[in-house]
Amino acid sequence: MARILSMKDAINEALDLEMRRDPTVIIMGEDIAGGAGAQGEEDAWGGVLGVTKGLIGKYGAKRVMDTPLSESAYIGAAVGAAACGLRPVAELMFLDFMGVCFDQIFNQAAKFKYMFGGKAQTPVVIRGMVGGGFRAAAQHSQMLTPLFTHIPGLKVVCPSNAYDAKGLLIQSIRDNDPVIFCEHKNLYTHAVDVPAESYTIPFGEAAISREGKSATIVTYGLMVHRALEAAETLAKEKIDVEVIDLRTLSPIDIDTVVESVEKTGRLVAVDEANPRCSIASDVIASVMEHAFKAMKSAPRAVTAPHTPVPFSPTLEDLYIPSAAAIAEAVRGTMK
Amino acid sequence: MSDSQIKMIVMPKWGLSMSEGKVVKWLAKEGAKINVGDELLEVETEKIASAVEATDSGTLRRIVGEVDTVYPVKQLLAVIADDSVSDSEIDAFLASYVPPAVDEEGEAEKDAYEYIDLPIGTVRYAKYGDGGKTLLFIHGFGGDLDNWLFNVNTLAENHTVYAVDLPGHGRSVKSLTDASLAGLSKFVLEFMDALSIDSANLVGHSLGGAIAMKTAITAPKRVKTITLIGSAGLGNEINMGYIDGFIGSESRREIKPFLEELFFDRSLVGRQMIDDILKSKRLDNVTDVLRHLADTVFKGGHQAEKLGDAAAASGVPILAIHGTDDHIIPAAHTETLKGKASVHVMGDAGHMVQMEKSKETNKLISDHIH
């Protein structure tokens, strides 16, 4: 009996299970209350796309807090609450909004353990939507994962499917460090088999989504699906591609990537983020450092261009790396 | 001349989760005379690689499954026919061949795992086949019902086959209050009660073998025969390095060398097998249950109970199968059963002898059961 759950429902289930298990887990954010069992003003949406629907009915307004439209205030409150013993999960709606509360995250939450000699813990999770393809324009469509990954003290997660999303979110909540949990909005309805029980997936373990011998594609999030699509096309051309889903960007499982490249000798790094200082450029740099001798051809990066995300649907579709572009890059490494 | 004289070799389905497989190489050539049981080709899935055996005899007339190519389950790979069938008839058959429709709904319905509520909690099992004799497969420590993927379908061709996930394993409930062999045997009897299985041929692997013996000793009327595969409960030693390593490993990299100890051919431990095991191990409470189980049945690093003599005395016929290269439980333990049971120790096989020597194992079980 497969239990097929969308990524949105899997995230809701992870929050539900952890709130049931641990009374110190609270959630907060803009419009996150509402759904089954809620009354009056609280009966809002359960988040802008309904991810937290029904939780206020189960856990009440003290643990499911609708916050004012002030990211700097409630993200700061979540970081403070974490330092004082709670395990807050703050929804930032679109992670593009992190700009207004970035001090609380990179200068405070990420530094506490370091500056207080390891005596302070900050078990906060900041989750929200990332990525394009949702016709939501330049301020609601970015893939800012490289920005978060750059900062020591933050852990950065970006799942590609519902199974991983549930296990990684539970791990994020139980983890004692601040975690930025990036949910690709175009994967919310993507559904796979998800166990009903609680489970965790450790940070820093990439998944091998497809095994292959000819070339390695390294990516994460929505791009995993584009890479798998490219791999199907390439299989018909007898190019047998391995696809690695990083799952967590900090810590990053570079060992699995290096092992794969040592086998295939070819690397294509795919990133929905902009190209400069991206996850793709980071992966390529690491592989060149650790497995240069294994390379049979120059590595390639497939990323969004160095521009904001366009609002025009036609341009937005061209902006996000396509399966065809990924396949072409792999063919390029085969020459 | 009818099509029924042309026999199809199709992509097999090993286990409930297999949807496609890759042709690695052909072990028989076109024109070769084929007998039932001959190995025709090697197929690799994400989980494991194994040979496909002929279920019909005749001449291997045409190979259509290309090497290094992935085919869905049930897809035609080759045809076997008598020499009396002409080449043009073979051509006509292949031309008119329609690949089976991908009926995911119906397929899922038919092959679905099933769940049942017992006093201990919800338990997952699978049922294959109908009629004939009744078999119940019990996996070992840390395993699940998919450990029998090369056995259940073959035996289900003529029999009714059940395979169950023990508590704390697979997708069954993650709690185990009584982790002793008596407690686990009680669980098996409760499972049989719930499914109205009056009596069955129990097939146990490793710890499952010890559970089968315990059940034969305490409830001989419920047990027609037992088959002990790489069985625990026959001697003192148990590879605690493996047991502790299996429990303690948290990542793919950590667990792989331990899983490789299970096999004679270590290359059988593939990515999918490791991922499936980690998926199960990462469920909340699994590690605690496994620790509790190991501390009970392998207390102090030794097997807590030796049941060979009592099992033989129960009068229930015993078949024991062991791999010479079993690194978990030594094959020498089967010597205690000599003269009291049918004992088969096979070369080129490790602890997972039911996978590595599936053909021989299936034949032995088939001849043994009542």
XYZ file of C-alpha atoms in Angstrom:
705
model
C 0.000 0.000 0.000
C 1.876 2.912 -1.241
C 1.048 6.085 0.632
C 1.346 8.840 -1.949
C 1.729 12.285 -0.418
C 2.477 15.649 -2.004
C 5.495 17.608 -0.783
C 3.150 20.185 0.703
C 1.308 17.525 2.713
C 4.566 15.845 3.713
C 5.836 19.144 5.161
C 2.550 19.616 7.013
C 2.827 16.061 8.367
C 6.411 16.631 9.536
C 5.341 19.774 11.440
C 2.334 17.950 12.877
C 4.364 14.936 14.069
C 7.085 17.067 15.658
C 4.560 19.371 17.376
C 2.839 16.284 18.760
C 6.118 14.761 19.931
C 7.776 17.845 21.361
C 5.832 20.639 23.141
C 8.715 23.074 22.616
C 8.099 23.072 18.842
C 6.132 26.151 17.818
C 5.435 27.599 14.393
C 5.104 31.244 13.449
C 4.683 33.319 10.332
C 2.416 35.451 8.209
C -1.055 33.952 7.663
C 0.055 30.498 8.794
C -2.948 29.923 11.083
C -6.253 28.637 9.796
C -7.759 25.519 8.336
C -9.680 22.730 10.010
C -11.087 23.546 13.424
C -10.091 27.200 13.470
C -12.497 29.998 14.282
C -13.049 33.597 13.211
C -10.001 35.562 12.254
C -7.814 32.565 12.820
C -9.583 30.733 10.056
C -7.225 32.106 7.444
C -5.321 30.129 4.848
C -2.871 27.950 6.718
C -0.070 29.726 4.942
C -0.073 31.437 1.587
C -0.257 28.047 -0.184
C -1.836 26.131 2.712
C 1.241 24.256 3.962
C 0.360 24.750 7.653
C -3.365 24.144 7.181
C -5.133 22.557 10.146
C -2.297 22.925 12.652
C -3.929 25.711 14.675
C -6.936 23.465 15.255
C -4.663 20.826 16.756
C -2.173 22.967 18.679
C -3.881 26.295 19.327
C -2.840 29.903 18.799
C -0.065 29.762 21.419
C 1.907 27.306 19.303
C 0.702 28.367 15.853
C 1.295 32.083 15.806
C 0.121 34.446 13.115
C 2.628 37.257 13.096
C 2.512 40.856 11.894
C 3.876 41.559 8.434
C 7.283 42.309 9.872
C 9.902 39.696 9.060
C 12.552 41.547 11.032
C 10.389 41.307 14.172
C 9.167 37.722 14.055
C 12.348 36.149 12.681
C 14.200 37.949 15.473
C 11.625 36.630 17.959
C 12.042 33.100 16.601
C 15.832 33.283 16.921
C 15.493 34.610 20.483
C 12.952 31.945 21.419
C 15.312 29.284 20.064
C 18.176 30.638 22.159
C 15.844 30.431 25.199
C 14.806 26.807 24.757
C 12.001 26.578 22.228
C 12.249 24.993 18.784
C 10.535 27.530 16.564
C 9.783 26.884 12.909
C 9.311 30.289 11.307
C 7.763 30.469 7.864
C 9.221 33.273 5.800
C 6.671 32.723 3.013
C 9.009 33.632 0.159
C 12.655 33.306 1.159
C 13.228 36.302 -1.127
C 12.020 38.359 1.874
C 15.058 37.385 3.903
C 16.665 40.715 3.091
C 14.722 42.573 5.765
C 15.664 40.104 8.512
C 19.086 38.977 7.390
C 20.896 40.465 10.379
C 18.833 38.284 12.731
C 19.843 35.252 10.674
C 23.453 35.632 9.575
C 24.768 37.993 12.208
C 22.834 36.638 15.210
C 21.473 33.082 14.845
C 24.475 31.854 12.862
C 26.960 33.332 15.343
C 25.575 32.473 18.804
C 27.175 29.055 19.188
C 30.527 30.408 17.977
C 30.586 33.633 19.987
C 29.286 32.153 23.246
C 31.829 29.372 23.364
C 29.381 26.656 22.336
C 27.133 27.376 25.334
C 24.246 28.791 23.279
C 22.111 26.662 21.008
C 19.827 28.136 18.370
C 17.516 25.366 17.171
C 15.461 27.513 14.814
C 14.158 26.478 11.402
C 13.377 29.172 8.878
C 11.375 27.650 6.070
C 9.880 29.162 2.982
C 9.465 28.998 -0.751
C 12.227 29.281 -3.308
C 12.504 29.044 -7.070
C 10.884 30.154 -10.272
C 8.265 28.958 -12.709
C 5.372 30.218 -10.602
C 4.771 33.441 -12.570
C 5.487 35.343 -9.354
C 8.037 37.793 -10.758
C 11.507 38.910 -9.722
C 10.888 39.408 -5.987
C 9.158 36.062 -5.324
C 11.006 33.606 -7.569
C 14.669 33.619 -6.659
C 16.880 30.695 -5.796
C 18.985 32.288 -3.098
C 20.495 29.050 -1.775
C 24.093 30.180 -2.503
C 23.582 33.232 -0.280
C 22.609 31.089 2.730
C 25.201 28.404 1.984
C 27.968 30.973 2.101
C 27.455 31.621 5.809
C 29.104 29.373 8.388
C 26.723 28.499 11.214
C 23.699 28.043 8.988
C 22.558 24.692 7.671
C 20.841 24.796 4.282
C 18.372 22.190 3.043
C 16.578 22.007 -0.323
C 14.627 18.773 -0.901
C 13.536 17.502 -4.314
C 10.624 15.311 -3.229
C 8.042 14.699 -0.503
C 9.882 11.770 1.103
C 13.070 13.762 1.572
C 11.144 16.896 2.594
C 9.492 15.120 5.519
C 12.653 13.410 6.794
C 14.826 16.482 6.336
C 12.320 18.801 8.022
C 12.062 16.512 11.052
C 15.862 16.400 11.151
C 15.940 20.220 10.858
C 13.574 20.653 13.800
C 15.569 18.225 15.982
C 18.886 19.795 14.948
C 20.391 22.249 17.431
C 21.635 24.719 14.808
C 19.746 27.246 12.669
C 18.459 25.658 9.465
C 17.269 27.426 6.318
C 14.735 25.042 4.789
C 14.124 25.839 1.115
C 10.893 24.523 -0.412
C 10.580 24.768 -4.173
C 7.069 26.052 -4.802
C 6.775 24.081 -8.037
C 7.350 20.846 -6.147
C 4.530 21.345 -3.611
C 2.142 19.152 -5.596
C 4.772 16.584 -6.585
C 3.859 13.362 -4.756
C 5.714 10.159 -3.851
C 5.405 7.302 -1.346
C 5.865 8.698 2.178
C 5.744 6.533 5.343
C 3.203 7.670 7.941
C 5.744 7.376 10.765
C 8.354 9.934 11.776
C 11.783 9.465 10.274
C 14.892 11.524 9.760
C 17.391 11.937 6.951
C 20.831 13.013 8.135
C 22.345 16.238 6.827
C 25.268 15.913 4.458
C 24.157 12.777 2.656
C 23.400 13.231 -1.029
C 20.991 10.868 -2.759
C 21.916 9.084 -5.944
C 18.695 9.546 -7.881
C 19.896 7.566 -10.872
C 22.960 5.426 -11.315
C 25.044 5.776 -14.453
C 28.520 5.301 -15.851
C 29.070 7.961 -18.528
C 28.635 11.329 -16.814
C 27.612 12.828 -13.465
C 24.957 15.510 -13.041
C 25.001 17.183 -9.615
C 22.023 19.279 -8.592
C 19.222 19.778 -6.018
C 15.585 20.854 -5.718
C 13.430 21.114 -8.824
C 16.465 20.687 -11.067
C 16.755 17.037 -9.972
C 13.636 16.338 -12.019
C 14.970 18.222 -15.045
C 18.233 16.282 -14.730
C 16.374 12.960 -14.592
C 14.398 13.982 -17.661
C 17.648 14.809 -19.446
C 19.055 11.443 -18.346
C 16.088 9.650 -19.959
C 16.729 11.456 -23.248
C 20.445 10.714 -23.075
C 19.834 7.031 -22.282
C 18.348 6.707 -25.779
C 21.659 8.009 -27.110
C 23.504 5.396 -25.015
C 24.785 8.054 -22.619
C 24.303 6.578 -19.155
C 24.020 9.473 -16.708
C 24.321 9.414 -12.914
C 22.175 12.032 -11.163
C 23.148 13.188 -7.677
C 20.637 15.070 -5.550
C 22.630 17.014 -2.937
C 19.550 17.384 -0.652
C 21.514 19.528 1.812
C 23.801 22.310 0.579
C 25.353 22.995 3.971
C 26.736 20.604 4.956
C 27.413 19.333 1.436
C 28.215 15.705 0.603
C 31.127 16.290 -1.732
C 32.428 12.736 -1.118
C 29.515 11.211 -3.001
C 30.069 13.668 -5.857
C 33.797 12.928 -6.041
C 33.195 9.159 -5.925
C 30.786 9.493 -8.816
C 33.092 11.672 -10.915
C 35.953 9.253 -10.273
C 33.729 6.645 -11.921
C 32.325 8.725 -14.813
C 35.103 11.273 -15.442
C 32.531 13.854 -16.534
C 30.647 16.494 -14.563
C 27.693 18.782 -15.207
C 26.606 20.908 -12.238
C 23.063 22.224 -12.514
C 21.737 25.082 -10.408
C 18.558 27.124 -10.637
C 20.442 29.962 -8.907
C 22.299 32.699 -10.753
C 25.699 31.591 -12.032
C 28.195 33.635 -10.007
C 29.254 32.088 -6.696
C 26.542 29.442 -7.095
C 26.159 25.900 -5.811
C 27.170 24.789 -9.323
C 30.418 26.782 -9.262
C 31.107 25.551 -5.723
C 30.622 21.903 -6.725
C 32.832 22.292 -9.795
C 35.577 23.962 -7.767
C 35.516 21.189 -5.143
C 35.627 18.448 -7.756
C 38.523 20.097 -9.571
C 40.389 20.233 -6.297
C 39.705 16.623 -5.299
C 39.280 14.674 -8.532
C 41.018 16.597 -11.296
C 42.920 13.548 -12.465
C 39.694 11.633 -13.019
C 38.305 14.223 -15.426
C 37.981 13.170 -19.065
C 36.636 16.544 -20.188
C 36.054 20.036 -18.832
C 33.170 20.304 -16.361
C 30.122 22.327 -17.320
C 27.631 24.409 -15.361
C 23.994 24.867 -16.309
C 22.426 27.716 -14.337
C 19.975 30.568 -14.663
C 21.497 33.604 -16.401
C 22.926 36.516 -14.408
C 19.656 38.477 -14.458
C 16.604 38.808 -12.222
C 13.795 36.275 -12.809
C 11.601 37.651 -15.625
C 7.853 38.082 -15.180
C 7.033 37.269 -18.803
C 6.083 33.580 -18.815
C 7.952 32.990 -22.074
C 11.111 34.545 -20.704
C 10.744 32.842 -17.319
C 10.550 29.454 -19.022
C 13.750 30.264 -20.897
C 15.381 31.518 -17.703
C 15.073 28.292 -15.691
C 17.495 25.552 -16.837
C 15.615 23.071 -19.034
C 16.080 19.339 -19.472
C 17.173 20.064 -23.052
C 19.888 22.486 -21.885
C 21.112 19.962 -19.313
C 21.185 17.178 -21.925
C 23.128 19.409 -24.304
C 25.682 20.203 -21.597
C 26.157 16.480 -20.930
C 26.652 15.850 -24.663
C 29.264 18.600 -24.562
C 31.237 16.743 -21.911
C 31.153 13.553 -24.001
C 33.094 15.065 -26.914
C 0.483 -24.228 -35.463
C -0.606 -22.021 -32.626
C 1.131 -19.323 -30.689
C 0.959 -21.471 -27.589
C 3.940 -23.418 -28.928
C 5.925 -20.201 -28.804
C 6.931 -19.426 -25.241
C 7.818 -15.917 -24.180
C 10.744 -14.965 -21.944
C 9.791 -11.701 -20.281
C 11.394 -9.233 -17.884
C 10.733 -10.806 -14.460
C 9.272 -9.047 -11.461
C 11.395 -9.596 -8.356
C 9.655 -8.113 -5.371
C 6.807 -5.713 -5.177
C 8.786 -2.593 -5.923
C 10.442 -3.728 -9.173
C 9.038 -1.964 -12.237
C 11.892 -2.388 -14.732
C 15.166 -4.161 -15.200
C 18.271 -3.989 -17.376
C 19.505 -6.835 -19.580
C 23.141 -7.248 -18.519
C 24.094 -10.172 -20.750
C 22.662 -13.217 -22.426
C 23.903 -16.485 -20.980
C 22.312 -18.579 -23.759
C 22.710 -18.044 -27.483
C 20.070 -18.070 -30.185
C 19.610 -21.624 -31.373
C 20.590 -23.166 -28.024
C 18.560 -26.051 -26.617
C 16.965 -24.906 -23.384
C 15.782 -27.000 -20.465
C 13.586 -25.836 -17.622
C 15.788 -24.152 -15.029
C 18.581 -23.200 -17.443
C 19.918 -19.727 -16.905
C 19.026 -17.591 -19.911
C 20.199 -14.095 -19.124
C 21.386 -11.795 -16.391
C 19.104 -8.984 -15.321
C 20.034 -6.092 -13.087
C 17.587 -3.965 -11.139
C 18.322 -1.001 -8.932
C 18.173 -3.448 -6.077
C 20.033 -6.531 -7.190
C 21.305 -8.551 -10.149
C 20.377 -12.154 -10.851
C 19.908 -14.708 -13.607
C 16.572 -15.391 -15.282
C 15.839 -19.069 -15.609
C 13.803 -20.833 -18.262
C 10.395 -22.042 -17.173
C 9.844 -23.823 -20.521
C 12.032 -26.059 -22.611
C 12.717 -25.800 -26.334
C 15.063 -23.912 -28.591
C 15.959 -20.314 -27.865
C 14.747 -19.060 -31.220
C 15.026 -15.333 -31.028
C 16.498 -12.777 -28.617
C 14.866 -9.340 -28.738
C 16.026 -7.922 -25.402
C 19.158 -5.899 -26.092
C 22.104 -5.863 -23.726
C 22.484 -2.729 -21.557
C 18.880 -1.775 -22.210
C 16.192 -1.233 -19.584
C 12.811 -2.917 -20.096
C 9.628 -2.703 -18.046
C 8.468 -5.760 -16.138
C 6.685 -8.331 -18.388
C 8.251 -6.911 -21.556
C 9.205 -9.617 -24.090
C 12.936 -10.399 -24.135
C 13.133 -13.637 -26.146
C 11.069 -16.521 -27.455
C 11.516 -20.245 -27.017
C 9.872 -22.704 -29.398
C 10.315 -26.204 -30.781
C 12.215 -26.619 -33.996
C 8.926 -27.558 -35.661
C 7.889 -23.898 -35.475
C 9.102 -22.129 -38.614
C 11.110 -18.914 -38.657
C 8.277 -17.149 -40.430
C 5.901 -18.143 -37.635
C 8.357 -16.671 -35.139
C 8.552 -13.507 -37.252
C 4.763 -13.306 -37.383
C 4.543 -13.787 -33.622
C 7.040 -11.020 -32.964
C 5.350 -8.728 -35.468
C 1.979 -9.223 -33.820
C 3.371 -8.973 -30.278
C 1.787 -6.197 -28.302
C 3.708 -5.117 -25.192
C 1.601 -5.383 -22.036
C -0.176 -2.166 -21.196
C 1.253 -0.309 -18.248
C -1.697 -0.822 -15.951
C -0.327 0.851 -12.852
C -3.636 0.976 -11.016
C -4.470 -2.679 -11.548
C -0.900 -3.757 -10.941
C -0.708 -1.825 -7.687
C -4.012 -3.337 -6.629
C -2.883 -6.875 -7.312
C 0.590 -6.646 -5.809
C -0.121 -4.314 -2.923
C 1.372 -4.912 0.461
C -1.331 -5.550 3.005
C -1.705 -4.408 6.584
C -3.445 -6.045 9.524
C -4.014 -4.914 13.096
C -2.732 -7.300 15.743
C -2.561 -6.838 19.543
C 1.020 -5.558 19.133
C 0.006 -2.984 16.488
C -0.233 -2.716 12.716
C 1.701 -5.343 10.803
C 2.591 -5.413 7.129
C 2.571 -8.582 5.090
C 2.263 -9.710 1.508
C 0.322 -12.590 0.051
C 1.170 -14.279 -3.219
C -0.554 -17.102 -5.081
C -3.486 -19.282 -4.137
C -4.260 -22.923 -3.416
C -1.676 -25.677 -2.935
C 0.225 -25.663 0.309
C 0.561 -22.716 2.691
C 3.936 -21.139 3.358
C 4.861 -18.344 5.747
C 8.222 -16.624 5.289
C 9.883 -15.008 8.325
C 12.855 -12.723 7.681
C 15.865 -12.213 9.936
C 17.309 -9.478 12.159
C 17.092 -6.090 10.430
C 15.415 -7.580 7.350
C 11.973 -7.318 5.861
C 9.638 -9.289 3.631
C 11.480 -8.220 0.488
C 14.381 -10.448 1.577
C 12.337 -13.161 -0.127
C 12.019 -11.440 -3.495
C 13.598 -14.342 -5.413
C 11.580 -16.992 -3.584
C 7.989 -15.968 -3.068
C 6.908 -15.610 -6.686
C 8.387 -18.953 -7.754
C 6.776 -20.825 -4.862
C 3.500 -18.952 -5.340
C 3.129 -20.533 -8.785
C 1.772 -23.627 -7.009
C 1.192 -22.534 -3.427
C -0.217 -19.871 -1.130
C 2.653 -17.797 0.148
C 2.694 -15.243 2.959
C 5.638 -13.071 3.968
C 5.489 -10.861 7.036
C 7.468 -7.941 8.478
C 8.392 -8.696 12.097
C 7.598 -5.961 14.662
C 10.226 -3.217 14.505
C 11.034 -4.167 10.910
C 9.942 -3.079 7.417
C 6.690 -1.216 7.714
C 5.311 -3.066 10.726
C 4.748 -1.374 14.095
C 7.941 -0.009 15.651
C 7.611 -1.444 19.119
C 8.533 -4.781 20.598
C 7.863 -5.409 24.257
C 8.814 -9.103 24.341
C 11.883 -9.449 22.140
C 12.577 -13.050 23.157
C 12.156 -15.916 20.703
C 9.068 -16.910 22.699
C 7.624 -13.415 22.221
C 8.390 -13.394 18.498
C 6.965 -16.885 18.095
C 3.805 -15.713 19.862
C 3.657 -12.888 17.327
C 3.864 -15.380 14.437
C 0.992 -17.422 15.909
C -1.101 -14.271 16.428
C -0.441 -13.300 12.829
C -1.563 -16.760 11.668
C -4.675 -16.523 13.873
C -5.581 -13.128 12.436
C -5.362 -14.443 8.876
C -7.101 -17.725 9.796
C -4.037 -19.741 8.854
C -4.567 -22.955 10.731
C -1.151 -24.378 9.993
C 1.674 -23.494 7.665
C 5.093 -24.431 6.372
C 7.366 -21.926 8.099
C 10.419 -20.702 6.228
C 12.756 -18.658 8.405
C 15.951 -16.840 7.574
C 18.538 -16.232 10.280
C 16.659 -15.009 13.383
C 13.474 -15.997 11.511
C 14.743 -19.594 11.516
C 15.053 -19.526 15.295
C 11.509 -18.132 15.505
C 10.283 -20.935 13.233
C 11.934 -23.549 15.481
C 10.471 -21.977 18.611
C 7.043 -22.045 17.007
C 7.446 -25.707 16.010
C 8.432 -26.537 19.587
C 5.603 -24.649 21.291
C 2.838 -25.252 18.732
C 3.777 -28.267 16.608
C 0.208 -28.662 15.348
C 0.353 -25.246 13.709
C 3.593 -26.010 11.898
C 3.675 -28.493 9.014
C 7.381 -28.199 8.271
C 10.157 -25.748 8.941
C 12.876 -24.557 6.603
C 15.887 -22.961 8.287
C 17.958 -20.724 6.048
C 21.258 -19.419 7.420
C 19.468 -20.027 10.682
C 20.073 -18.704 14.139
C 19.192 -20.826 17.166
C 21.529 -23.721 16.302
C 24.798 -22.664 17.920
C 26.533 -20.186 20.126
C 28.301 -17.742 17.811
C 26.804 -14.726 16.142
C 28.783 -12.036 14.320
C 28.212 -9.179 16.764
C 30.423 -6.901 14.662
C 27.773 -7.152 11.992
C 24.843 -6.765 14.401
C 26.327 -3.708 16.148
C 27.513 -2.218 12.861
C 24.095 -2.630 11.287
C 22.394 -0.957 14.247
C 24.956 1.814 14.597
C 25.392 2.799 10.944
C 23.630 6.020 10.021
C 24.807 6.657 6.486
C 25.106 4.845 3.187
C 28.866 4.877 3.482
C 28.879 3.457 7.013
C 26.422 0.628 6.422
C 27.701 -0.659 3.080
C 30.650 -2.738 4.380
C 28.359 -4.406 6.924
C 25.760 -5.288 4.306
C 28.515 -6.707 2.107
C 29.250 -9.226 4.866
C 25.849 -10.775 4.151
C 26.823 -11.970 0.696
C 29.368 -14.241 -0.955
C 29.217 -11.934 -3.975
C 29.640 -8.513 -2.395
C 28.782 -6.714 -5.626
C 25.151 -7.675 -4.999
C 24.909 -4.850 -2.456
C 23.608 -2.088 -4.708
C 22.555 1.476 -4.129
C 18.834 0.673 -4.007
C 19.301 -2.099 -1.454
C 21.254 0.250 0.805
C 18.735 3.075 0.374
C 15.799 0.757 1.165
C 17.479 -0.487 4.338
C 18.321 3.046 5.462
C 14.752 4.165 4.756
C 13.549 1.545 7.180
C 16.305 2.133 9.756
C 15.653 5.883 9.794
C 12.062 5.527 10.985
C 11.724 6.650 14.599
C 12.342 3.910 17.197
C 13.755 1.341 14.758
C 17.273 1.605 16.149
C 15.949 1.257 19.705
C 13.887 -1.805 18.811
C 16.827 -3.448 17.017
C 19.103 -2.746 19.992
C 16.551 -4.202 22.398
C 16.118 -7.234 20.138
C 19.883 -7.784 19.821
C 20.388 -7.359 23.578
C 17.734 -10.037 24.147
C 18.366 -12.715 21.522
C 22.145 -12.137 21.289
C 22.696 -11.267 24.939
C 26.358 -10.885 25.826
C 27.360 -11.450 22.199
C 26.080 -15.022 22.068
C 22.898 -16.599 20.848
C 20.572 -16.873 23.825
C 18.903 -20.143 22.837
C 19.938 -23.329 21.047
C 16.834 -25.031 19.730
C 18.045 -27.689 17.245
C 17.429 -30.726 19.454
C 14.046 -29.567 20.735
C 12.928 -28.627 17.232
C 13.918 -32.069 15.934
C 12.113 -33.677 18.882
C 8.921 -31.784 18.044
C 8.434 -34.133 15.107
C 8.083 -31.276 12.636
C 10.225 -32.080 9.546
C 13.229 -29.777 9.228
C 15.085 -28.619 6.144
C 18.244 -26.578 6.774
C 20.033 -24.573 4.092
C 23.259 -22.700 4.796
C 25.955 -20.981 2.754
C 29.558 -22.155 3.234
C 30.632 -18.492 3.246
C 28.135 -17.300 5.820
C 30.000 -14.646 7.822
C 27.111 -13.973 10.204
C 26.280 -17.460 11.479
C 28.797 -20.217 10.717
C 27.656 -23.097 8.502
C 29.120 -25.497 11.081
C 26.067 -24.815 13.265
C 23.998 -27.018 10.956
C 26.034 -30.045 12.100
C 23.872 -30.186 15.200
C 20.988 -31.131 12.888
C 22.782 -33.927 11.039
C 20.707 -37.068 11.112
C 17.677 -35.140 12.378
C 17.039 -32.940 9.409
C 17.712 -32.579 5.726
C 20.838 -30.392 5.719
C 22.212 -28.642 2.625
C 25.332 -26.516 2.845
C 25.960 -24.702 -0.420
C 29.178 -23.295 -1.792
C 29.549 -19.794 -3.239
C 26.838 -18.486 -0.920
C 26.847 -16.256 2.138
C 24.234 -15.470 4.758
C 21.645 -14.460 2.133
C 21.719 -17.919 0.587
C 18.041 -17.627 -0.376
C 19.050 -14.807 -2.726
C 22.401 -16.083 -3.917
C 21.158 -19.637 -4.480
C 17.502 -18.922 -5.059
C 16.950 -21.627 -7.646
C 18.339 -24.400 -5.421
C 16.623 -22.992 -2.332
C 13.245 -22.827 -4.045
C 13.580 -26.389 -5.304
C 14.529 -27.682 -1.842
C 11.616 -25.837 -0.192
C 9.216 -27.016 -2.847
C 10.236 -30.674 -2.272
C 10.192 -30.303 1.517
C 6.808 -28.749 2.276
C 3.599 -30.628 3.073
